[in-house]
mmCIF file of C-alpha atoms and ligand atoms in Angstrom:
data_model
loop_
_atom_site.group_PDB
_atom_site.id
_atom_site.type_symbol
_atom_site.label_atom_id
_atom_site.label_comp_id
_atom_site.label_asym_id
_atom_site.label_seq_id
_atom_site.Cartn_x
_atom_site.Cartn_y
_atom_site.Cartn_z
ATOM 1 C CA MET K 1344 -0.066 0.137 -0.260
ATOM 2 C CA LYS K 1345 2.629 2.322 0.963
ATOM 3 C CA ILE K 1346 5.061 1.158 -2.708
ATOM 4 C CA ARG K 1347 1.681 2.319 -3.898
ATOM 5 C CA SER K 1348 1.692 5.972 -3.020
ATOM 6 C CA LEU K 1349 4.800 6.304 -3.732
ATOM 7 C CA LEU K 1350 4.221 5.077 -6.900
ATOM 8 C CA LEU K 1351 1.146 7.799 -6.847
ATOM 9 C CA ALA K 1352 2.692 10.950 -5.378
ATOM 10 C CA ALA K 1353 6.498 9.982 -7.949
ATOM 11 C CA VAL K 1354 3.943 9.555 -10.819
ATOM 12 C CA ALA K 1355 1.970 13.253 -9.853
ATOM 13 C CA VAL K 1356 5.498 15.485 -9.546
ATOM 14 C CA LEU K 1357 6.982 13.566 -13.261
ATOM 15 C CA PRO K 1358 5.402 17.223 -15.006
ATOM 16 C CA LEU K 1359 6.132 19.366 -12.691
ATOM 17 C CA LEU K 1360 10.421 18.080 -12.857
ATOM 18 C CA ALA K 1361 10.188 18.467 -16.565
ATOM 19 C CA ALA K 1362 8.417 21.795 -16.505
ATOM 20 C CA CYS K 1363 11.402 23.014 -14.037
ATOM 21 C CA SER K 1364 14.037 20.793 -15.799
ATOM 22 C CA GLY K 1365 14.212 24.152 -17.969
ATOM 23 C CA GLY K 1366 14.982 22.183 -21.769
ATOM 24 C CA LYS K 1367 12.640 22.759 -24.731
ATOM 25 C CA SER K 1368 9.825 22.360 -22.528
ATOM 26 C CA ASP K 1369 10.423 26.522 -21.295
ATOM 27 C CA LYS K 1370 10.532 27.751 -24.224
ATOM 28 C CA GLY K 1371 7.824 26.806 -26.405
ATOM 29 C CA GLY K 1372 8.979 22.951 -26.985
ATOM 30 C CA ALA K 1373 6.404 20.129 -27.792
ATOM 31 C CA ASP K 1374 4.616 21.084 -24.343
ATOM 32 C CA ARG K 1375 3.872 24.446 -24.985
ATOM 33 C CA PRO K 1376 3.057 26.404 -28.879
ATOM 34 C CA ILE K 1377 5.579 28.564 -30.271
ATOM 35 C CA THR K 1378 3.702 32.202 -29.116
ATOM 36 C CA LEU K 1379 4.581 34.371 -31.846
ATOM 37 C CA GLY K 1380 3.583 38.443 -31.645
ATOM 38 C CA PHE K 1381 2.079 39.697 -34.707
ATOM 39 C CA SER K 1382 1.969 43.174 -35.536
ATOM 40 C CA GLN K 1383 0.026 44.273 -39.104
ATOM 41 C CA VAL K 1384 0.199 47.758 -40.760
ATOM 42 C CA GLY K 1385 -3.329 48.168 -40.515
ATOM 43 C CA ALA K 1386 -7.072 46.859 -43.218
ATOM 44 C CA GLU K 1387 -6.180 49.335 -45.444
ATOM 45 C CA SER K 1388 -6.613 47.597 -48.101
ATOM 46 C CA GLU K 1389 -8.046 44.535 -50.147
ATOM 47 C CA TRP K 1390 -4.781 43.419 -50.133
ATOM 48 C CA ARG K 1391 -4.150 43.979 -46.442
ATOM 49 C CA THR K 1392 -7.122 42.114 -44.932
ATOM 50 C CA ALA K 1393 -6.177 39.089 -47.418
ATOM 51 C CA ASN K 1394 -2.656 39.190 -46.209
ATOM 52 C CA THR K 1395 -4.439 39.175 -42.575
ATOM 53 C CA ARG K 1396 -7.107 36.141 -42.942
ATOM 54 C CA SER K 1397 -4.036 34.612 -44.508
ATOM 55 C CA ILE K 1398 -1.873 34.970 -41.051
ATOM 56 C CA LYS K 1399 -4.182 34.312 -38.602
ATOM 57 C CA ALA K 1400 -5.454 30.754 -40.791
ATOM 58 C CA ALA K 1401 -2.063 30.044 -40.839
ATOM 59 C CA ALA K 1402 -1.244 30.060 -37.096
ATOM 60 C CA LYS K 1403 -4.476 28.168 -36.192
ATOM 61 C CA ALA K 1404 -3.651 25.998 -38.336
ATOM 62 C CA ALA K 1405 0.196 25.169 -37.555
ATOM 63 C CA GLY K 1406 -1.334 24.914 -33.707
ATOM 64 C CA ILE K 1407 0.944 28.608 -33.336
ATOM 65 C CA ARG K 1408 -0.426 30.298 -30.358
ATOM 66 C CA LEU K 1409 -1.026 34.155 -32.180
ATOM 67 C CA LYS K 1410 -1.112 37.689 -31.074
ATOM 68 C CA PHE K 1411 -1.976 39.796 -33.438
ATOM 69 C CA SER K 1412 -1.819 44.059 -33.014
ATOM 70 C CA ASP K 1413 -3.547 46.158 -35.934
ATOM 71 C CA ALA K 1414 -0.806 49.433 -36.249
ATOM 72 C CA GLN K 1415 -3.941 51.421 -37.793
ATOM 73 C CA GLN K 1416 -1.260 52.702 -40.894
ATOM 74 C CA LYS K 1417 0.877 54.238 -38.189
ATOM 75 C CA GLN K 1418 4.582 53.400 -36.715
ATOM 76 C CA GLU K 1419 4.194 54.811 -32.990
ATOM 77 C CA ASN K 1420 1.587 52.025 -32.496
ATOM 78 C CA GLN K 1421 3.865 49.128 -34.189
ATOM 79 C CA ILE K 1422 6.163 50.373 -32.009
ATOM 80 C CA LYS K 1423 3.825 50.034 -29.140
ATOM 81 C CA ALA K 1424 2.828 46.353 -29.815
ATOM 82 C CA LEU K 1425 6.091 45.223 -30.351
ATOM 83 C CA ARG K 1426 7.937 46.503 -27.533
ATOM 84 C CA SER K 1427 3.970 44.808 -25.771
ATOM 85 C CA PHE K 1428 5.509 41.178 -27.794
ATOM 86 C CA ILE K 1429 8.534 41.901 -26.015
ATOM 87 C CA ALA K 1430 7.004 42.548 -22.230
ATOM 88 C CA GLN K 1431 5.151 39.951 -23.018
ATOM 89 C CA ARG K 1432 8.358 37.412 -23.821
ATOM 90 C CA VAL K 1433 6.747 35.829 -26.798
ATOM 91 C CA ASP K 1434 8.779 33.244 -28.523
ATOM 92 C CA VAL K 1435 9.010 34.671 -31.690
ATOM 93 C CA ILE K 1436 7.952 38.540 -33.140
ATOM 94 C CA ALA K 1437 7.215 39.086 -37.210
ATOM 95 C CA PHE K 1438 5.334 42.743 -37.784
ATOM 96 C CA SER K 1439 4.873 44.200 -41.180
ATOM 97 C CA PRO K 1440 6.440 47.584 -41.052
ATOM 98 C CA VAL K 1441 4.391 50.533 -42.066
ATOM 99 C CA VAL K 1442 7.305 52.772 -42.979
ATOM 100 C CA GLU K 1443 11.083 51.968 -43.680
ATOM 101 C CA SER K 1444 13.129 53.815 -41.328
ATOM 102 C CA GLY K 1445 13.184 53.656 -37.425
ATOM 103 C CA TRP K 1446 13.367 50.535 -36.030
ATOM 104 C CA GLU K 1447 17.035 50.256 -34.652
ATOM 105 C CA THR K 1448 15.509 50.842 -31.170
ATOM 106 C CA VAL K 1449 13.040 48.832 -30.544
ATOM 107 C CA LEU K 1450 14.733 45.824 -32.787
ATOM 108 C CA ARG K 1451 17.479 46.307 -30.436
ATOM 109 C CA GLU K 1452 14.748 46.173 -27.336
ATOM 110 C CA ALA K 1453 13.524 42.659 -29.034
ATOM 111 C CA LYS K 1454 17.600 41.322 -29.454
ATOM 112 C CA ALA K 1455 18.941 42.178 -26.031
ATOM 113 C CA ALA K 1456 15.594 40.086 -24.675
ATOM 114 C CA GLY K 1457 17.129 37.176 -26.975
ATOM 115 C CA ILE K 1458 13.510 37.150 -28.794
ATOM 116 C CA PRO K 1459 13.963 36.744 -33.094
ATOM 117 C CA VAL K 1460 11.864 39.073 -35.642
ATOM 118 C CA ILE K 1461 10.644 38.203 -38.664
ATOM 119 C CA VAL K 1462 10.189 40.904 -41.057
ATOM 120 C CA THR K 1463 7.139 40.215 -43.197
ATOM 121 C CA ASP K 1464 5.797 41.913 -46.577
ATOM 122 C CA ARG K 1465 8.124 45.274 -46.990
ATOM 123 C CA ALA K 1466 11.374 46.059 -45.398
ATOM 124 C CA VAL K 1467 13.410 47.885 -43.026
ATOM 125 C CA ASP K 1468 16.255 49.622 -43.466
ATOM 126 C CA VAL K 1469 18.543 49.335 -40.571
ATOM 127 C CA THR K 1470 22.850 49.495 -40.171
ATOM 128 C CA ASP K 1471 22.595 46.231 -38.668
ATOM 129 C CA ASP K 1472 20.838 43.228 -40.791
ATOM 130 C CA SER K 1473 21.041 41.460 -37.494
ATOM 131 C CA LEU K 1474 18.453 42.922 -36.278
ATOM 132 C CA TYR K 1475 16.021 40.764 -37.839
ATOM 133 C CA THR K 1476 16.559 36.531 -38.633
ATOM 134 C CA THR K 1477 14.154 37.190 -42.461
ATOM 135 C CA LEU K 1478 11.838 38.793 -44.887
ATOM 136 C CA ILE K 1479 9.544 37.117 -46.487
ATOM 137 C CA GLY K 1480 7.983 38.926 -48.987
ATOM 138 C CA SER K 1481 7.490 40.427 -52.706
ATOM 139 C CA ASP K 1482 10.378 41.848 -54.899
ATOM 140 C CA PHE K 1483 8.359 45.646 -55.328
ATOM 141 C CA VAL K 1484 11.444 47.381 -57.572
ATOM 142 C CA GLU K 1485 10.267 44.123 -59.520
ATOM 143 C CA GLU K 1486 7.423 44.845 -59.562
ATOM 144 C CA GLY K 1487 7.493 48.012 -60.169
ATOM 145 C CA ARG K 1488 9.839 47.677 -63.423
ATOM 146 C CA ARG K 1489 6.806 45.096 -64.364
ATOM 147 C CA ALA K 1490 4.446 47.625 -64.751
ATOM 148 C CA ALA K 1491 6.700 49.696 -66.771
ATOM 149 C CA ARG K 1492 7.854 46.551 -68.516
ATOM 150 C CA TRP K 1493 3.688 46.453 -69.790
ATOM 151 C CA LEU K 1494 2.994 49.701 -70.533
ATOM 152 C CA ILE K 1495 5.800 49.678 -72.781
ATOM 153 C CA ASP K 1496 4.326 47.131 -74.846
ATOM 154 C CA ASP K 1497 1.152 48.060 -74.779
ATOM 155 C CA MET K 1498 2.313 51.647 -75.912
ATOM 156 C CA LYS K 1499 4.654 49.580 -78.578
ATOM 157 C CA ASP K 1500 3.130 51.602 -81.107
ATOM 158 C CA ARG K 1501 1.845 54.723 -80.003
ATOM 159 C CA LYS K 1502 3.931 58.045 -80.428
ATOM 160 C CA GLY K 1503 4.707 60.444 -77.576
ATOM 161 C CA PRO K 1504 3.973 62.250 -75.690
ATOM 162 C CA ILE K 1505 2.435 59.721 -73.560
ATOM 163 C CA ASN K 1506 1.875 61.738 -70.093
ATOM 164 C CA ILE K 1507 1.929 60.092 -67.021
ATOM 165 C CA VAL K 1508 -0.107 60.088 -63.830
ATOM 166 C CA GLU K 1509 1.524 58.508 -60.748
ATOM 167 C CA LEU K 1510 -0.426 57.190 -56.812
ATOM 168 C CA GLN K 1511 2.016 56.673 -54.483
ATOM 169 C CA GLY K 1512 1.780 54.280 -52.036
ATOM 170 C CA THR K 1513 2.195 55.435 -47.855
ATOM 171 C CA VAL K 1514 5.053 58.314 -47.931
ATOM 172 C CA GLY K 1515 8.097 56.075 -46.852
ATOM 173 C CA SER K 1516 7.303 52.566 -47.232
ATOM 174 C CA ALA K 1517 9.179 49.883 -48.773
ATOM 175 C CA PRO K 1518 6.419 49.195 -51.600
ATOM 176 C CA ALA K 1519 6.063 53.737 -52.380
ATOM 177 C CA ILE K 1520 9.628 54.052 -52.485
ATOM 178 C CA ASP K 1521 10.463 50.362 -54.539
ATOM 179 C CA ARG K 1522 7.557 50.541 -57.317
ATOM 180 C CA GLN K 1523 8.493 53.944 -57.762
ATOM 181 C CA LYS K 1524 12.452 53.238 -58.498
ATOM 182 C CA GLY K 1525 11.696 49.613 -60.314
ATOM 183 C CA PHE K 1526 8.766 51.604 -62.588
ATOM 184 C CA HIS K 1527 10.982 55.000 -63.186
ATOM 185 C CA GLU K 1528 13.862 52.642 -63.874
ATOM 186 C CA VAL K 1529 12.252 51.379 -67.081
ATOM 187 C CA ILE K 1530 10.416 53.699 -68.442
ATOM 188 C CA ASP K 1531 13.089 56.187 -68.336
ATOM 189 C CA ALA K 1532 15.198 54.747 -70.860
ATOM 190 C CA ASP K 1533 12.249 55.049 -73.231
ATOM 191 C CA PRO K 1534 11.362 59.163 -75.013
ATOM 192 C CA ARG K 1535 8.230 59.203 -74.816
ATOM 193 C CA PHE K 1536 7.111 58.331 -71.727
ATOM 194 C CA LYS K 1537 6.689 61.851 -69.101
ATOM 195 C CA VAL K 1538 4.971 60.933 -65.587
ATOM 196 C CA ILE K 1539 3.874 64.391 -65.386
ATOM 197 C CA ARG K 1540 2.122 64.096 -61.717
ATOM 198 C CA SER K 1541 3.524 62.651 -58.524
ATOM 199 C CA GLN K 1542 1.157 61.910 -55.072
ATOM 200 C CA SER K 1543 0.595 59.974 -52.805
ATOM 201 C CA GLY K 1544 -2.739 58.348 -52.377
ATOM 202 C CA ASP K 1545 -1.790 56.311 -48.979
ATOM 203 C CA PHE K 1546 -2.482 52.725 -51.145
ATOM 204 C CA THR K 1547 -5.867 53.615 -50.157
ATOM 205 C CA ARG K 1548 -9.284 54.069 -51.996
ATOM 206 C CA ALA K 1549 -10.950 56.851 -50.976
ATOM 207 C CA LYS K 1550 -7.333 58.713 -51.389
ATOM 208 C CA GLY K 1551 -6.509 57.493 -54.953
ATOM 209 C CA LYS K 1552 -9.843 59.048 -56.213
ATOM 210 C CA GLU K 1553 -8.958 62.249 -53.981
ATOM 211 C CA VAL K 1554 -6.052 62.504 -55.443
ATOM 212 C CA MET K 1555 -6.882 61.792 -59.277
ATOM 213 C CA GLU K 1556 -9.947 64.570 -58.956
ATOM 214 C CA ALA K 1557 -6.670 66.595 -58.323
ATOM 215 C CA PHE K 1558 -4.562 65.054 -60.904
ATOM 216 C CA LEU K 1559 -7.350 65.558 -63.574
ATOM 217 C CA LYS K 1560 -9.063 69.185 -62.624
ATOM 218 C CA ALA K 1561 -5.239 69.990 -63.197
ATOM 219 C CA GLU K 1562 -3.771 68.162 -65.928
ATOM 220 C CA GLY K 1563 -6.906 67.847 -68.319
ATOM 221 C CA LYS K 1564 -7.325 65.800 -71.160
ATOM 222 C CA ASN K 1565 -3.175 66.059 -70.670
ATOM 223 C CA ILE K 1566 -3.120 62.433 -69.026
ATOM 224 C CA ASP K 1567 -3.144 59.260 -71.199
ATOM 225 C CA VAL K 1568 -2.512 56.792 -68.083
ATOM 226 C CA LEU K 1569 -2.880 56.358 -64.403
ATOM 227 C CA TYR K 1570 -0.204 53.892 -63.026
ATOM 228 C CA ALA K 1571 -1.439 53.295 -59.782
ATOM 229 C CA HIS K 1572 0.838 51.390 -56.295
ATOM 230 C CA ASN K 1573 -2.068 49.591 -54.752
ATOM 231 C CA ASP K 1574 -5.232 48.168 -56.857
ATOM 232 C CA ASP K 1575 -7.336 50.617 -54.266
ATOM 233 C CA MET K 1576 -5.888 53.351 -55.125
ATOM 234 C CA ALA K 1577 -6.587 52.090 -59.390
ATOM 235 C CA ILE K 1578 -10.418 51.252 -57.885
ATOM 236 C CA GLY K 1579 -10.619 54.839 -56.006
ATOM 237 C CA ALA K 1580 -9.190 57.119 -59.412
ATOM 238 C CA ILE K 1581 -10.855 54.693 -62.314
ATOM 239 C CA GLN K 1582 -14.592 56.545 -59.677
ATOM 240 C CA ALA K 1583 -12.900 59.835 -60.670
ATOM 241 C CA ILE K 1584 -12.027 59.586 -64.075
ATOM 242 C CA GLU K 1585 -15.448 58.058 -65.536
ATOM 243 C CA GLU K 1586 -16.780 60.888 -62.378
ATOM 244 C CA ALA K 1587 -14.795 63.523 -65.106
ATOM 245 C CA GLY K 1588 -16.443 62.033 -68.036
ATOM 246 C CA LEU K 1589 -13.831 59.857 -69.274
ATOM 247 C CA GLN K 1590 -13.191 56.140 -69.763
ATOM 248 C CA PRO K 1591 -11.065 54.496 -67.560
ATOM 249 C CA GLY K 1592 -9.370 51.374 -69.511
ATOM 250 C CA LYS K 1593 -10.141 53.420 -72.365
ATOM 251 C CA ASP K 1594 -9.350 57.522 -72.394
ATOM 252 C CA ILE K 1595 -6.661 56.690 -69.625
ATOM 253 C CA THR K 1596 -4.815 53.395 -69.187
ATOM 254 C CA VAL K 1597 -4.371 51.752 -65.861
ATOM 255 C CA VAL K 1598 -1.872 49.830 -64.336
ATOM 256 C CA SER K 1599 -1.777 48.838 -60.453
ATOM 257 C CA ILE K 1600 -0.074 46.170 -58.773
ATOM 258 C CA ASP K 1601 -1.539 43.327 -56.017
ATOM 259 C CA GLY K 1602 -4.170 41.258 -58.081
ATOM 260 C CA VAL K 1603 -6.763 41.175 -55.415
ATOM 261 C CA LYS K 1604 -10.394 40.565 -56.742
ATOM 262 C CA GLY K 1605 -11.915 44.188 -56.984
ATOM 263 C CA ALA K 1606 -8.921 44.286 -59.367
ATOM 264 C CA PHE K 1607 -9.925 41.318 -61.300
ATOM 265 C CA GLN K 1608 -13.565 42.865 -61.388
ATOM 266 C CA ALA K 1609 -12.363 45.927 -62.584
ATOM 267 C CA MET K 1610 -10.630 44.454 -65.590
ATOM 268 C CA MET K 1611 -13.113 42.510 -66.683
ATOM 269 C CA ALA K 1612 -15.543 46.103 -66.684
ATOM 270 C CA GLY K 1613 -12.837 47.208 -69.189
ATOM 271 C CA LYS K 1614 -11.842 49.907 -66.651
ATOM 272 C CA LEU K 1615 -8.577 48.677 -65.526
ATOM 273 C CA ASN K 1616 -6.152 47.691 -68.320
ATOM 274 C CA ALA K 1617 -3.388 45.456 -66.205
ATOM 275 C CA THR K 1618 -2.632 44.800 -62.413
ATOM 276 C CA VAL K 1619 1.073 42.524 -61.519
ATOM 277 C CA GLU K 1620 0.265 40.477 -58.829
ATOM 278 C CA CYS K 1621 1.929 40.722 -55.584
ATOM 279 C CA ASN K 1622 0.978 37.817 -53.588
ATOM 280 C CA PRO K 1623 -0.438 38.397 -49.877
ATOM 281 C CA LEU K 1624 -1.049 34.931 -49.373
ATOM 282 C CA ILE K 1625 2.379 34.193 -46.998
ATOM 283 C CA GLY K 1626 0.486 32.903 -44.126
ATOM 284 C CA PRO K 1627 1.930 29.842 -44.412
ATOM 285 C CA GLN K 1628 5.333 30.309 -45.118
ATOM 286 C CA LEU K 1629 5.610 32.612 -42.445
ATOM 287 C CA MET K 1630 4.133 29.335 -40.250
ATOM 288 C CA ASP K 1631 6.447 27.648 -41.936
ATOM 289 C CA ILE K 1632 9.755 29.918 -40.793
ATOM 290 C CA VAL K 1633 8.657 30.980 -37.067
ATOM 291 C CA LYS K 1634 8.758 27.164 -36.189
ATOM 292 C CA LYS K 1635 12.182 26.539 -37.774
ATOM 293 C CA VAL K 1636 13.936 29.903 -36.570
ATOM 294 C CA HIS K 1637 12.003 29.157 -32.632
ATOM 295 C CA ALA K 1638 14.422 25.151 -32.809
ATOM 296 C CA GLY K 1639 17.332 27.227 -33.791
ATOM 297 C CA GLN K 1640 17.178 26.595 -37.778
ATOM 298 C CA THR K 1641 19.336 28.970 -39.790
ATOM 299 C CA VAL K 1642 16.358 30.359 -42.460
ATOM 300 C CA PRO K 1643 17.565 32.419 -45.546
ATOM 301 C CA LYS K 1644 17.696 36.144 -44.891
ATOM 302 C CA ARG K 1645 15.215 37.313 -47.843
ATOM 303 C CA ILE K 1646 12.557 34.868 -49.574
ATOM 304 C CA ILE K 1647 10.660 36.173 -52.400
ATOM 305 C CA VAL K 1648 7.423 35.286 -52.956
ATOM 306 C CA ASN K 1649 6.952 34.031 -56.566
ATOM 307 C CA GLU K 1650 4.213 36.453 -58.359
ATOM 308 C CA SER K 1651 2.844 37.916 -62.239
ATOM 309 C CA VAL K 1652 1.002 39.863 -64.915
ATOM 310 C CA PHE K 1653 -2.231 39.615 -65.825
ATOM 311 C CA ASP K 1654 -4.172 42.035 -68.122
ATOM 312 C CA ARG K 1655 -7.857 42.505 -69.610
ATOM 313 C CA SER K 1656 -7.484 39.296 -71.882
ATOM 314 C CA GLN K 1657 -7.107 36.997 -69.313
ATOM 315 C CA ALA K 1658 -8.767 38.503 -66.016
ATOM 316 C CA ALA K 1659 -12.855 36.570 -66.925
ATOM 317 C CA ALA K 1660 -10.265 33.214 -67.399
ATOM 318 C CA ALA K 1661 -8.135 33.482 -64.046
ATOM 319 C CA PHE K 1662 -11.142 35.094 -62.064
ATOM 320 C CA PRO K 1663 -12.605 31.963 -60.626
ATOM 321 C CA SER K 1664 -9.570 31.063 -59.119
ATOM 322 C CA ARG K 1665 -7.929 34.159 -57.794
ATOM 323 C CA GLN K 1666 -7.994 33.585 -54.418
ATOM 324 C CA TYR K 1667 -8.172 37.677 -52.407
HETATM 325 O O1 AHR W 2282 2.967 46.337 -48.638
HETATM 326 C C1 AHR W 2282 2.299 45.337 -49.814
HETATM 327 C C2 AHR W 2282 0.997 46.706 -49.764
HETATM 328 O O2 AHR W 2282 0.224 47.157 -49.396
HETATM 329 C C3 AHR W 2282 0.704 46.513 -51.275
HETATM 330 O O3 AHR W 2282 0.284 46.691 -52.346
HETATM 331 C C4 AHR W 2282 -0.682 48.119 -50.475
HETATM 332 O O4 AHR W 2282 -2.419 47.126 -51.449
HETATM 333 C C5 AHR W 2282 -0.878 47.769 -48.948
HETATM 334 O O5 AHR W 2282 -1.308 48.488 -48.139
#
């Protein structure tokens, strides 16, 4: 009887001993799920909401405990969220930075706390790249180049001058900087094209419409092309073009970036000419990297997502299989 009680007591304290042993179970091993703190930019576009859905669903499927924070397009909110993740001692931090600069201090704090940081979607501009483990996301410079190449090809038989207005993304953000850079790299080599106006529409439909209205007011019928850094701004601008009595897709050629369902619908209606794909469905890939980083495995410093370009002739066939 005495031996039986001793055995029962030993079985009862076994889990406690394991927890105190300080091994894997202490850092989110097999018996405790990994906790991931994720700070999202906001909900500014169809792209972003698809990105959020992908991350939440993938965390659930991977058995990763997700602490999700929406920064509402404000860097100060993201810095607060990262500090709160550090204070809560999450296992891994991931974030999609609103803008490129201003991250050194908080990333040093995460490093000092021994918490690995994964950057997703948008890049950070830091002098010490050991402050983050990897960047998973699109090649925004290449997206800008693809938009310009599509335009040059579409207008190969047209004589110049061809006047372009540009709707930029959020000022200081990686996609706004890179998509402008890539576009200019290609378009500037063709003397027929000229960017006559360029302003930020903050990646939103409302701002895209507002800025396009101002472009139309200032330039009248002088605009041949609209290049928008995302589909949402293009969709807002299309409304402005129609309200000005012009036909988007015909009087003004419209090319944008993302490849959201709304862009495919606009292409099928003949109002948008082309969209360069930017894939937001990076959740499963992110969770895979989170697990590897947490397990101490080496991962590539840069992971690029594969993407393509769609125009109106491909829209109807591609639409049913679009997932965002
Ligand atoms: O960082 C990716 C960009 O952010 C998307 O192209 C845009 O739609 C979003 O707001």
